[in-house]
Amino acid sequence: MRSQIVLLAAALSLGTARAQEVVVAEDDAPKMEKMSVRFAAPQRLKAGGKYVRTEEPGWAAPCWHDVNRDGKKDLAVGQFADGKIQICLAEKDGSLGAGTWLEADGDVAEVPGVW
Amino acid sequence: MDVNGDGQLDILSGSYSRQDRAMAGLFQILYGKADGGFAKPVVLNGTDEKPLLLPGDSEDTMTDRICTRPTAVDLDGDDKLDIVSGNFSGTFFVFAGEGKGRFAPLATQLRAGEKPLRVEMHSDPFFVDWDKDGDLDLLSGSAQGGVYYAENTGTKTKPEFQAFVEMVAPAGHHSEAAVTSDDEHFTAPGGSTRVWADDVDGDGDLDLLIGDQVELIHPAEGVDLATAKQRFTEWQAQLAKLMEASPWNAGQEPDAAATEAWQKSYQELDEALEKFAKRQHTGYVWLLKQEKLSGNPR
């Protein structure tokens, strides 16, 4: 069956945001071979004892990097809402501490155009 | 990544679209400061002092220019960081680095042979030497979820990518939805995946960190869980019938009236769900530990 996906894309006209539907056929997806690699069952990451999650509407973009230069890699998670970035610093025991918003020049950092 | 080579960690971000002119995703950078903090984001310009933009200048190519998802990487081994960006369409473009955070204004498309490298939609480049042969291979998430791998069979200075193969199966756009009172039913990444690879568990093999987007459906206020589940089952059956009746299923471009009527029905059905359930979208981060690396993974 050929089916469609209705996606909301932000369209912009004279500086005023409006919703525009973009319909994309699912069978436009490239057909691919499967790769022979094995992974253990997925683990949903927790930080500060809670699942790491973004604000509505989602789109978590993870980055694994030593943000605070203490020799341990931390988790940074970008999100769609307001273009904010959550930082979960690695603790001494290997767990991740509760997320805090990345700041820029003293304010919560917000990347424009990621509303 | 230290984009401008000043010894400080910088953060490079894409964006959905600028808001003042024709749609196009800008690149934004938060430059790192000596005290370890970051400056507010600024638009990244090319060497022509104009904002870096993905190619395309018509309505037809709008989706090539929006929803940028960049990474900075030395793709051609010249010791200068290049920018590779994904987009809404699912393709990949390279802005050649000219050193110290400066980039050529015109991007070239990444290809596998004669064909553009492409995932379904929302390409999400991440480069790593996955097969340990000394050059950088390409991983990508996509709108339908999953993780895709394009092996670099060229060299460190002259990359040549093969077509994508599926590394992690996609959840799909219509991944299994359920009415629940919590979020414990998710067991694997959903759609709209964003990927990062590193040896997270320190066993010598690369693991995957995958961000996603999922929909939480909880009972609406005043509706008990059992009732919400029953009504959701009925609602899903109605949705399936509506999708079967889609005017696009005829195999040809539907006329405007049929399209409008179907979209109105879709919207009404979508709104009907709100009477017994409340929806919320969020994104989680998943760790997939690699169990075995068996030489060339293709």
XYZ file of C-alpha atoms in Angstrom:
413
model
C 0.000 0.000 0.000
C 1.228 3.416 -0.861
C 0.694 5.676 2.090
C 1.528 9.221 2.928
C 3.031 11.011 5.804
C 1.707 14.406 6.631
C 4.408 16.497 8.122
C 4.177 19.946 9.440
C 6.809 22.197 8.076
C 7.138 25.753 9.106
C 6.559 28.009 6.179
C 7.318 31.658 6.369
C 5.678 34.470 4.541
C 6.503 38.117 5.091
C 7.943 37.263 8.461
C 4.771 35.579 9.713
C 4.956 31.920 10.503
C 2.185 29.709 9.150
C 1.799 25.978 8.979
C 2.200 24.251 5.668
C 1.627 20.613 5.045
C 4.336 18.773 3.227
C 3.229 15.379 2.026
C 5.937 12.883 1.352
C 5.384 9.388 0.052
C 6.798 6.704 2.344
C 7.928 4.615 -0.560
C 10.299 7.407 -1.554
C 12.579 5.929 1.106
C 15.794 4.519 -0.366
C 15.916 0.735 -0.287
C 18.940 -0.496 1.646
C 20.822 -3.652 2.466
C 21.148 -4.578 6.104
C 24.557 -4.388 7.749
C 25.965 -7.263 9.798
C 26.640 -5.664 13.145
C 25.265 -6.613 16.537
C 24.133 -4.390 19.344
C 22.918 -5.264 22.806
C 19.346 -4.355 23.681
C 18.922 -0.567 23.657
C 19.300 1.198 27.000
C 17.397 4.413 27.561
C 19.829 6.760 29.224
C 19.128 8.221 32.621
C 20.661 11.289 34.219
C 20.128 12.130 37.842
C 18.029 8.977 38.140
C 15.493 10.023 35.472
C 15.266 9.340 31.768
C 17.022 11.963 29.706
C 14.257 13.557 27.676
C 13.583 16.722 25.771
C 10.777 19.167 26.031
C 7.847 18.995 23.594
C 8.079 18.235 20.657
C 11.195 16.121 21.037
C 13.983 15.561 18.517
C 16.793 14.709 20.901
C 20.234 15.226 19.365
C 22.926 13.659 21.585
C 26.618 14.498 21.760
C 29.188 12.638 23.869
C 32.034 14.971 24.765
C 34.091 16.120 27.729
C 32.309 19.435 28.124
C 33.833 20.451 31.467
C 37.316 19.081 30.714
C 37.517 16.799 33.732
C 38.654 13.812 31.679
C 35.229 12.176 31.531
C 32.863 12.434 28.612
C 29.545 14.122 29.283
C 26.221 13.996 27.488
C 24.906 17.064 25.690
C 21.433 16.863 24.185
C 20.119 19.403 21.744
C 16.367 19.760 21.276
C 13.887 21.400 18.939
C 12.112 23.597 21.503
C 13.823 26.981 21.630
C 17.045 25.391 20.383
C 18.132 24.648 23.932
C 20.889 22.225 24.918
C 20.829 20.052 28.020
C 24.121 19.123 29.669
C 24.409 15.972 31.811
C 27.851 15.874 33.365
C 29.513 12.539 34.035
C 29.817 11.699 37.727
C 32.792 9.936 39.319
C 30.859 6.660 39.459
C 30.220 6.729 35.717
C 26.596 7.793 35.973
C 25.233 11.003 34.518
C 24.221 13.878 36.728
C 20.875 15.625 36.296
C 20.676 17.779 33.195
C 21.046 21.532 33.281
C 20.524 23.962 30.430
C 23.655 25.135 28.692
C 24.209 28.820 29.254
C 25.718 31.397 26.947
C 26.878 34.717 28.334
C 24.899 34.082 31.491
C 21.554 33.155 29.911
C 20.119 29.832 28.842
C 21.507 29.324 25.353
C 18.849 29.325 22.631
C 19.742 28.652 19.009
C 17.482 30.776 16.778
C 15.381 29.095 14.124
C 14.851 25.912 16.116
C 11.473 26.784 17.523
C 34.650 20.755 18.412
C 37.085 23.623 18.141
C 35.733 25.138 14.950
C 37.916 28.263 14.808
C 41.115 26.708 16.157
C 41.468 28.966 19.187
C 41.852 26.099 21.626
C 38.326 26.444 22.997
C 35.459 24.039 22.548
C 32.764 25.475 20.261
C 29.224 24.253 19.608
C 27.969 24.116 16.033
C 24.238 23.881 15.407
C 21.906 23.815 12.483
C 18.451 25.346 12.513
C 15.111 24.779 10.895
C 14.896 28.011 8.982
C 15.585 31.692 9.129
C 12.450 33.727 9.623
C 13.008 36.914 7.706
C 13.283 35.701 4.110
C 12.770 32.624 1.948
C 13.108 29.464 4.000
C 16.675 28.325 4.591
C 18.340 26.805 7.625
C 21.208 28.843 8.955
C 24.236 27.525 10.769
C 24.741 28.870 14.251
C 27.850 28.694 16.364
C 28.370 29.178 20.091
C 32.028 30.080 20.404
C 33.793 28.766 23.456
C 35.338 31.243 25.863
C 38.585 31.010 27.806
C 36.672 30.571 31.076
C 35.055 27.397 29.731
C 31.724 29.067 28.995
C 30.109 29.893 25.692
C 29.088 33.061 23.892
C 25.576 33.460 22.533
C 24.978 31.850 19.130
C 25.915 33.767 16.020
C 25.236 32.985 12.380
C 28.155 31.300 10.660
C 29.203 33.121 7.515
C 31.171 31.843 4.565
C 34.331 33.444 3.260
C 32.103 35.778 1.221
C 30.899 37.184 4.574
C 27.342 36.012 3.828
C 25.523 33.335 5.851
C 26.391 29.811 4.792
C 23.362 28.337 3.039
C 22.728 24.976 1.465
C 22.230 25.091 -2.321
C 18.799 25.652 -3.827
C 16.898 28.733 -4.823
C 13.384 27.662 -5.760
C 10.218 26.383 -4.093
C 11.065 22.922 -5.424
C 14.382 22.859 -3.594
C 13.092 24.400 -0.356
C 13.470 21.139 1.530
C 17.116 20.918 0.444
C 17.868 24.122 2.327
C 15.969 23.750 5.575
C 16.477 21.713 8.712
C 20.245 21.890 8.619
C 22.114 19.410 10.797
C 25.854 20.088 10.569
C 28.994 18.489 11.834
C 32.519 19.873 11.545
C 35.064 17.316 10.413
C 38.271 17.226 8.406
C 36.781 15.228 5.571
C 39.660 15.568 3.113
C 42.617 15.272 5.478
C 43.978 18.781 4.860
C 44.020 19.574 8.601
C 41.169 22.049 8.143
C 37.692 21.380 9.457
C 34.993 21.146 6.820
C 31.257 21.362 7.506
C 29.013 18.545 6.366
C 25.312 19.192 6.746
C 22.177 17.151 6.436
C 18.815 18.674 5.528
C 15.086 18.007 5.386
C 15.389 16.209 2.035
C 17.827 13.638 3.405
C 20.915 14.541 1.389
C 24.361 15.747 2.478
C 26.417 18.787 1.505
C 30.011 19.787 2.254
C 31.329 23.288 2.816
C 35.095 23.053 2.361
C 37.094 24.431 5.258
C 39.687 27.097 4.653
C 41.093 27.061 8.178
C 40.416 28.893 11.451
C 36.655 28.509 11.180
C 36.320 29.869 7.653
C 34.342 27.939 5.066
C 33.820 28.180 1.328
C 30.353 29.596 0.593
C 29.349 27.040 -2.034
C 28.629 23.518 -0.873
C 29.105 20.334 -2.874
C 26.923 17.276 -2.537
C 28.193 14.021 -1.060
C 27.692 11.137 -3.474
C 28.018 7.404 -3.655
C 29.304 6.981 -7.176
C 26.963 8.906 -9.469
C 24.068 9.074 -7.018
C 23.631 11.519 -4.140
C 23.982 9.909 -0.742
C 20.526 10.023 0.750
C 18.460 8.798 3.641
C 14.702 9.048 3.554
C 14.469 12.520 5.156
C 16.241 14.545 7.855
C 19.800 13.501 7.131
C 22.011 13.637 10.192
C 25.729 13.213 9.419
C 28.230 11.845 11.894
C 31.716 10.759 10.827
C 33.822 8.103 12.504
C 36.275 5.434 11.389
C 33.773 2.669 12.041
C 35.629 -0.075 10.156
C 39.025 0.978 11.520
C 40.701 1.332 8.116
C 42.049 4.831 8.732
C 39.403 6.941 7.010
C 36.107 8.447 8.077
C 32.876 6.595 7.421
C 29.460 8.238 7.496
C 26.616 7.432 9.863
C 23.203 9.066 9.702
C 19.854 9.014 11.418
C 16.685 9.821 9.519
C 13.085 10.946 9.907
C 11.835 7.354 9.849
C 14.355 6.443 12.543
C 17.157 3.898 12.380
C 20.852 4.410 11.753
C 22.512 4.145 8.339
C 26.142 3.528 7.394
C 28.035 4.626 4.305
C 31.476 3.059 4.177
C 34.352 5.211 2.966
C 36.321 3.003 0.575
C 38.555 5.872 -0.503
C 41.343 7.333 1.537
C 41.791 9.789 4.364
C 42.402 12.565 1.815
C 40.074 11.401 -0.951
C 36.904 9.930 0.493
C 34.692 7.726 -1.668
C 31.463 6.640 -0.057
C 29.443 3.561 -0.820
C 25.654 3.587 -0.736
C 24.011 3.505 2.677
C 23.280 0.212 4.381
C 20.999 -0.192 7.369
C 22.892 -0.374 10.665
C 19.888 -0.112 12.998
C 16.392 -0.842 11.709
C 14.045 2.149 11.667
C 11.017 2.324 13.900
C 9.129 3.976 11.065
C 6.896 6.998 11.026
C 3.962 5.059 12.360
C 5.795 3.231 15.130
C 3.558 1.365 17.535
C 1.508 3.776 19.593
C -0.219 2.925 22.831
C -2.244 4.683 25.486
C -0.344 4.410 28.734
C -0.152 6.063 32.085
C 3.653 6.309 31.956
C 6.514 5.999 29.452
C 7.897 2.584 30.377
C 6.656 0.853 27.231
C 9.379 2.261 25.008
C 12.112 -0.329 24.491
C 14.029 1.053 21.504
C 14.588 4.312 19.644
C 11.598 5.771 17.833
C 11.643 7.954 14.749
C 13.538 11.134 13.877
C 16.864 9.714 14.949
C 20.044 11.678 15.568
C 23.204 9.627 16.004
C 26.575 9.852 17.728
C 29.197 7.087 17.904
C 31.858 6.563 20.551
C 33.306 3.796 22.680
C 30.977 4.641 25.520
C 31.555 1.437 27.512
C 35.329 1.384 26.964
C 35.487 -2.103 25.442
C 37.293 -1.018 22.274
C 34.231 -1.107 20.023
C 32.177 1.856 18.908
C 28.738 2.176 20.437
C 25.820 4.312 19.309
C 24.009 7.089 21.092
C 20.685 7.699 19.402
C 18.292 10.552 20.044
C 14.706 10.192 18.905
C 11.220 11.610 18.873
C 8.262 9.667 20.254
C 4.658 10.335 21.060
C 3.275 9.775 24.546
C -0.470 9.179 24.657
C -2.062 9.399 28.087
C -5.770 9.351 29.020
C -7.412 12.754 28.841
C -8.523 14.330 32.082
C -11.582 12.499 33.441
C -11.060 9.442 31.204
C -9.837 6.216 32.791
C -7.016 4.200 31.219
C -9.193 1.257 30.096
C -11.679 3.529 28.338
C -8.931 5.518 26.665
C -7.322 2.292 25.405
C -10.624 1.034 23.960
C -11.388 4.301 22.223
C -7.835 4.498 20.902
C -8.195 1.051 19.315
C -11.363 2.236 17.571
C -9.655 5.458 16.538
C -6.711 3.544 15.040
C -9.127 1.477 12.928
C -10.698 4.681 11.618
C -7.241 6.038 10.835
C -6.321 2.888 8.922
C -9.492 3.207 6.824
C -8.747 6.847 6.151
C -5.219 6.043 5.028
C -6.571 3.347 2.710
C -8.890 5.948 1.220
C -6.107 8.407 0.636
C -6.410 10.036 -2.785
C -2.703 9.446 -3.356
C -3.304 5.683 -3.354
C -4.741 5.900 -6.850
C -1.209 6.059 -8.172
C -1.553 9.471 -9.728
C -1.526 13.025 -8.497
C -4.970 13.707 -6.917
C -6.945 16.789 -7.821
C -7.139 19.682 -5.390
C -10.699 18.962 -4.253
C -9.919 15.342 -3.343
C -6.793 16.417 -1.542
C -8.648 19.069 0.435
C -11.462 16.699 1.391
C -9.062 14.024 2.565
C -6.975 16.487 4.557
C -10.153 17.827 6.223
C -11.121 14.284 7.251
C -7.603 13.691 8.528
C -7.705 16.850 10.623
C -11.128 16.003 12.065
C -9.990 12.520 13.021
C -6.826 13.927 14.522
C -8.871 16.321 16.656
C -11.261 13.534 17.702
C -8.452 11.846 19.587
C -8.199 14.800 21.949
C -11.608 13.888 23.413
C -10.210 10.832 25.168
C -6.444 11.201 25.113
C -3.751 13.798 25.380
C -0.667 13.582 23.276
C 2.788 14.793 24.010
C 5.932 14.454 21.971
C 9.331 14.112 23.517
C 12.756 12.746 22.710
C 14.912 10.247 24.581
C 18.546 9.217 24.249
C 19.400 5.562 23.759
C 22.685 3.701 24.121
C 23.260 0.755 21.814
C 26.398 -1.082 22.864
C 28.108 -2.903 20.057
C 28.515 -6.574 20.878
C 30.860 -7.620 18.132
C 32.823 -5.976 15.359
C 33.470 -8.519 12.642
C 35.893 -6.914 10.211
C 34.331 -5.225 7.207
C 30.723 -4.742 8.295
C 29.214 -4.678 4.779
